[in-house]
Amino acid sequence: MDSNELEQNIIKALDDNKFGSFGTIEAGNKPKVRYMAVFHDGLSIYLATNRKTHKIEELKDNPHAFLLLGYEKGGGKDVLEIEATVAVTKDEGLRAKVWNKSLEQWFKGPDDPDYVILELAPARIEYVGKNEEHGVWQPTAAVNGK
């Protein structure tokens, strides 16, 4: 699969999977994983969260994280393994872009001071398709393999 096809497959898998397992490193170098709603614009990946959560503290200490998507009931059967560096942002434009009604159960609105966005900068995305297609995307170039 060429790099353009790989990117399109990754974007489709992001479209098909609205939730993922997000991993950070707690104090004491212990992994911590939780389910989170996933938003994206192409390969730009965002997670909405409360600025008062443990994951914010964990990301301040270590901005490296992992997001696993796919193979969930109701989602696609493609799997994405995403290694990323994460920035916590209160950028008004990004908060408005990510905002949707499903977030109302946790936040008063897009201007809620506790509402922040985790902006993932993928360093590596491994794609495994439901038909065993395989590829590895990296920011400088996509590397294909099987």
PDB file of C-alpha atoms in Angstrom:
ATOM      1  CA  MET A   1       0.000   0.000   0.000  1.00  0.00           C
ATOM      2  CA  ASP A   2       1.418   3.411  -0.897  1.00  0.00           C
ATOM      3  CA  SER A   3       1.656   6.302   1.593  1.00  0.00           C
ATOM      4  CA  ASN A   4      -1.481   8.055   0.280  1.00  0.00           C
ATOM      5  CA  GLU A   5      -3.555   4.863   0.584  1.00  0.00           C
ATOM      6  CA  LEU A   6      -2.128   4.284   4.072  1.00  0.00           C
ATOM      7  CA  GLU A   7      -3.115   7.805   5.177  1.00  0.00           C
ATOM      8  CA  GLN A   8      -6.628   7.322   3.771  1.00  0.00           C
ATOM      9  CA  ASN A   9      -6.981   4.001   5.605  1.00  0.00           C
ATOM     10  CA  ILE A  10      -5.823   5.621   8.856  1.00  0.00           C
ATOM     11  CA  ILE A  11      -8.305   8.496   8.430  1.00  0.00           C
ATOM     12  CA  LYS A  12     -11.137   6.020   7.726  1.00  0.00           C
ATOM     13  CA  ALA A  13     -10.220   4.048  10.873  1.00  0.00           C
ATOM     14  CA  LEU A  14     -10.288   7.331  12.848  1.00  0.00           C
ATOM     15  CA  ASP A  15     -13.729   8.077  11.348  1.00  0.00           C
ATOM     16  CA  ASP A  16     -15.021   4.605  12.242  1.00  0.00           C
ATOM     17  CA  ASN A  17     -13.818   4.548  15.859  1.00  0.00           C
ATOM     18  CA  LYS A  18     -15.166   7.268  18.131  1.00  0.00           C
ATOM     19  CA  PHE A  19     -13.467   5.903  21.271  1.00  0.00           C
ATOM     20  CA  GLY A  20      -9.976   4.707  22.039  1.00  0.00           C
ATOM     21  CA  SER A  21      -7.754   3.563  24.875  1.00  0.00           C
ATOM     22  CA  PHE A  22      -5.454   6.440  25.852  1.00  0.00           C
ATOM     23  CA  GLY A  23      -2.306   5.598  27.780  1.00  0.00           C
ATOM     24  CA  THR A  24      -0.064   7.868  29.837  1.00  0.00           C
ATOM     25  CA  ILE A  25       2.615   7.291  32.480  1.00  0.00           C
ATOM     26  CA  GLU A  26       1.713   7.905  36.138  1.00  0.00           C
ATOM     27  CA  ALA A  27       4.123   8.827  38.903  1.00  0.00           C
ATOM     28  CA  GLY A  28       6.433   5.928  39.594  1.00  0.00           C
ATOM     29  CA  ASN A  29       6.600   5.077  35.868  1.00  0.00           C
ATOM     30  CA  LYS A  30       3.368   3.076  35.966  1.00  0.00           C
ATOM     31  CA  PRO A  31       1.179   2.974  32.849  1.00  0.00           C
ATOM     32  CA  LYS A  32      -2.381   4.289  33.097  1.00  0.00           C
ATOM     33  CA  VAL A  33      -4.966   3.629  30.374  1.00  0.00           C
ATOM     34  CA  ARG A  34      -8.488   4.995  30.053  1.00  0.00           C
ATOM     35  CA  TYR A  35     -11.181   5.127  27.362  1.00  0.00           C
ATOM     36  CA  MET A  36     -11.657   8.515  25.736  1.00  0.00           C
ATOM     37  CA  ALA A  37     -13.701   9.998  22.915  1.00  0.00           C
ATOM     38  CA  VAL A  38     -11.517  10.659  19.883  1.00  0.00           C
ATOM     39  CA  PHE A  39     -11.883  13.601  17.505  1.00  0.00           C
ATOM     40  CA  HIS A  40      -9.761  14.281  14.446  1.00  0.00           C
ATOM     41  CA  ASP A  41      -9.199  16.448  11.407  1.00  0.00           C
ATOM     42  CA  GLY A  42      -7.233  14.295   9.007  1.00  0.00           C
ATOM     43  CA  LEU A  43      -4.256  13.021  10.976  1.00  0.00           C
ATOM     44  CA  SER A  44      -4.588  15.769  13.597  1.00  0.00           C
ATOM     45  CA  ILE A  45      -5.993  13.945  16.631  1.00  0.00           C
ATOM     46  CA  TYR A  46      -7.731  15.550  19.621  1.00  0.00           C
ATOM     47  CA  LEU A  47      -9.143  14.375  22.932  1.00  0.00           C
ATOM     48  CA  ALA A  48     -11.365  16.554  25.141  1.00  0.00           C
ATOM     49  CA  THR A  49     -10.829  16.445  28.889  1.00  0.00           C
ATOM     50  CA  ASN A  50     -11.114  18.321  32.156  1.00  0.00           C
ATOM     51  CA  ARG A  51      -8.020  20.303  33.114  1.00  0.00           C
ATOM     52  CA  LYS A  52      -8.350  18.942  36.687  1.00  0.00           C
ATOM     53  CA  THR A  53      -7.827  15.269  35.760  1.00  0.00           C
ATOM     54  CA  HIS A  54      -4.821  13.120  36.613  1.00  0.00           C
ATOM     55  CA  LYS A  55      -3.913  12.747  32.941  1.00  0.00           C
ATOM     56  CA  ILE A  56      -3.104  16.475  32.763  1.00  0.00           C
ATOM     57  CA  GLU A  57      -0.577  16.095  35.593  1.00  0.00           C
ATOM     58  CA  GLU A  58       0.817  12.940  34.001  1.00  0.00           C
ATOM     59  CA  LEU A  59       1.284  14.688  30.644  1.00  0.00           C
ATOM     60  CA  LYS A  60       3.081  17.619  32.312  1.00  0.00           C
ATOM     61  CA  ASP A  61       5.607  15.132  33.707  1.00  0.00           C
ATOM     62  CA  ASN A  62       5.815  13.050  30.518  1.00  0.00           C
ATOM     63  CA  PRO A  63       4.127  14.242  27.280  1.00  0.00           C
ATOM     64  CA  HIS A  64       4.559  10.887  25.535  1.00  0.00           C
ATOM     65  CA  ALA A  65       1.353   8.885  25.206  1.00  0.00           C
ATOM     66  CA  PHE A  66      -0.254   6.044  23.293  1.00  0.00           C
ATOM     67  CA  LEU A  67      -3.704   5.766  21.707  1.00  0.00           C
ATOM     68  CA  LEU A  68      -5.156   2.419  20.640  1.00  0.00           C
ATOM     69  CA  LEU A  69      -8.213   2.409  18.368  1.00  0.00           C
ATOM     70  CA  GLY A  70     -10.241  -0.220  16.645  1.00  0.00           C
ATOM     71  CA  TYR A  71     -11.754  -3.614  16.844  1.00  0.00           C
ATOM     72  CA  GLU A  72     -14.591  -2.354  19.020  1.00  0.00           C
ATOM     73  CA  LYS A  73     -18.247  -3.308  18.795  1.00  0.00           C
ATOM     74  CA  GLY A  74     -19.930  -0.834  16.487  1.00  0.00           C
ATOM     75  CA  GLY A  75     -16.588   0.437  15.145  1.00  0.00           C
ATOM     76  CA  GLY A  76     -14.460  -0.683  12.268  1.00  0.00           C
ATOM     77  CA  LYS A  77     -12.319  -3.761  12.582  1.00  0.00           C
ATOM     78  CA  ASP A  78      -9.162  -1.900  11.550  1.00  0.00           C
ATOM     79  CA  VAL A  79      -6.671  -1.245  14.359  1.00  0.00           C
ATOM     80  CA  LEU A  80      -4.521   1.845  14.918  1.00  0.00           C
ATOM     81  CA  GLU A  81      -1.636   2.003  17.364  1.00  0.00           C
ATOM     82  CA  ILE A  82      -0.637   5.653  17.748  1.00  0.00           C
ATOM     83  CA  GLU A  83       2.520   6.842  19.504  1.00  0.00           C
ATOM     84  CA  ALA A  84       2.317  10.588  20.102  1.00  0.00           C
ATOM     85  CA  THR A  85       3.543  13.592  21.991  1.00  0.00           C
ATOM     86  CA  VAL A  86       0.654  15.433  23.632  1.00  0.00           C
ATOM     87  CA  ALA A  87       0.137  19.143  24.244  1.00  0.00           C
ATOM     88  CA  VAL A  88      -2.599  20.432  26.549  1.00  0.00           C
ATOM     89  CA  THR A  89      -4.267  23.472  25.014  1.00  0.00           C
ATOM     90  CA  LYS A  90      -7.060  25.915  25.794  1.00  0.00           C
ATOM     91  CA  ASP A  91      -6.887  27.369  22.253  1.00  0.00           C
ATOM     92  CA  GLU A  92     -10.333  28.908  21.707  1.00  0.00           C
ATOM     93  CA  GLY A  93     -10.507  27.961  18.025  1.00  0.00           C
ATOM     94  CA  LEU A  94      -9.600  24.349  18.705  1.00  0.00           C
ATOM     95  CA  ARG A  95     -12.018  24.096  21.641  1.00  0.00           C
ATOM     96  CA  ALA A  96     -14.817  25.388  19.405  1.00  0.00           C
ATOM     97  CA  LYS A  97     -13.812  23.015  16.588  1.00  0.00           C
ATOM     98  CA  VAL A  98     -13.881  19.918  18.827  1.00  0.00           C
ATOM     99  CA  TRP A  99     -16.991  20.935  20.803  1.00  0.00           C
ATOM    100  CA  ASN A 100     -20.166  18.916  20.259  1.00  0.00           C
ATOM    101  CA  LYS A 101     -23.332  18.135  22.226  1.00  0.00           C
ATOM    102  CA  SER A 102     -21.925  14.888  23.634  1.00  0.00           C
ATOM    103  CA  LEU A 103     -19.490  16.954  25.738  1.00  0.00           C
ATOM    104  CA  GLU A 104     -22.376  18.719  27.532  1.00  0.00           C
ATOM    105  CA  GLN A 105     -22.526  15.935  30.118  1.00  0.00           C
ATOM    106  CA  TRP A 106     -19.088  17.028  31.390  1.00  0.00           C
ATOM    107  CA  PHE A 107     -18.798  20.727  30.503  1.00  0.00           C
ATOM    108  CA  LYS A 108     -21.038  23.811  30.562  1.00  0.00           C
ATOM    109  CA  GLY A 109     -20.026  24.723  27.025  1.00  0.00           C
ATOM    110  CA  PRO A 110     -17.020  25.425  24.792  1.00  0.00           C
ATOM    111  CA  ASP A 111     -16.069  28.350  27.056  1.00  0.00           C
ATOM    112  CA  ASP A 112     -16.020  26.242  30.252  1.00  0.00           C
ATOM    113  CA  PRO A 113     -12.654  27.042  31.911  1.00  0.00           C
ATOM    114  CA  ASP A 114     -12.151  23.367  32.817  1.00  0.00           C
ATOM    115  CA  TYR A 115     -12.553  22.213  29.187  1.00  0.00           C
ATOM    116  CA  VAL A 116      -9.184  21.605  27.518  1.00  0.00           C
ATOM    117  CA  ILE A 117      -8.019  19.755  24.441  1.00  0.00           C
ATOM    118  CA  LEU A 118      -5.261  17.186  24.286  1.00  0.00           C
ATOM    119  CA  GLU A 119      -3.596  17.717  20.928  1.00  0.00           C
ATOM    120  CA  LEU A 120      -1.747  14.609  19.788  1.00  0.00           C
ATOM    121  CA  ALA A 121       1.242  14.954  17.486  1.00  0.00           C
ATOM    122  CA  PRO A 122       1.673  11.424  16.128  1.00  0.00           C
ATOM    123  CA  ALA A 123       5.260  10.193  15.888  1.00  0.00           C
ATOM    124  CA  ARG A 124       4.215   6.783  14.552  1.00  0.00           C
ATOM    125  CA  ILE A 125       0.903   5.208  13.530  1.00  0.00           C
ATOM    126  CA  GLU A 126       0.739   1.497  12.897  1.00  0.00           C
ATOM    127  CA  TYR A 127      -2.262   0.412  10.845  1.00  0.00           C
ATOM    128  CA  VAL A 128      -3.547  -3.163  10.684  1.00  0.00           C
ATOM    129  CA  GLY A 129      -6.553  -3.613   8.431  1.00  0.00           C
ATOM    130  CA  LYS A 130      -9.362  -6.088   8.939  1.00  0.00           C
ATOM    131  CA  ASN A 131      -8.010  -7.976   5.911  1.00  0.00           C
ATOM    132  CA  GLU A 132      -4.473  -8.035   7.357  1.00  0.00           C
ATOM    133  CA  GLU A 133      -3.244  -4.999   5.411  1.00  0.00           C
ATOM    134  CA  HIS A 134      -0.373  -3.414   7.318  1.00  0.00           C
ATOM    135  CA  GLY A 135       1.487  -0.136   7.207  1.00  0.00           C
ATOM    136  CA  VAL A 136       3.443   2.230   9.410  1.00  0.00           C
ATOM    137  CA  TRP A 137       2.989   5.982   9.025  1.00  0.00           C
ATOM    138  CA  GLN A 138       5.564   8.440  10.326  1.00  0.00           C
ATOM    139  CA  PRO A 139       5.501  12.243   9.946  1.00  0.00           C
ATOM    140  CA  THR A 140       8.427  12.409   7.528  1.00  0.00           C
ATOM    141  CA  ALA A 141       7.288   9.510   5.375  1.00  0.00           C
ATOM    142  CA  ALA A 142       5.161   6.431   5.460  1.00  0.00           C
ATOM    143  CA  VAL A 143       7.013   3.121   5.689  1.00  0.00           C
ATOM    144  CA  ASN A 144       5.148   0.096   4.416  1.00  0.00           C
ATOM    145  CA  GLY A 145       5.618  -3.430   5.617  1.00  0.00           C
ATOM    146  CA  LYS A 146       3.944  -6.740   6.229  1.00  0.00           C
TER     147      LYS A 146
END
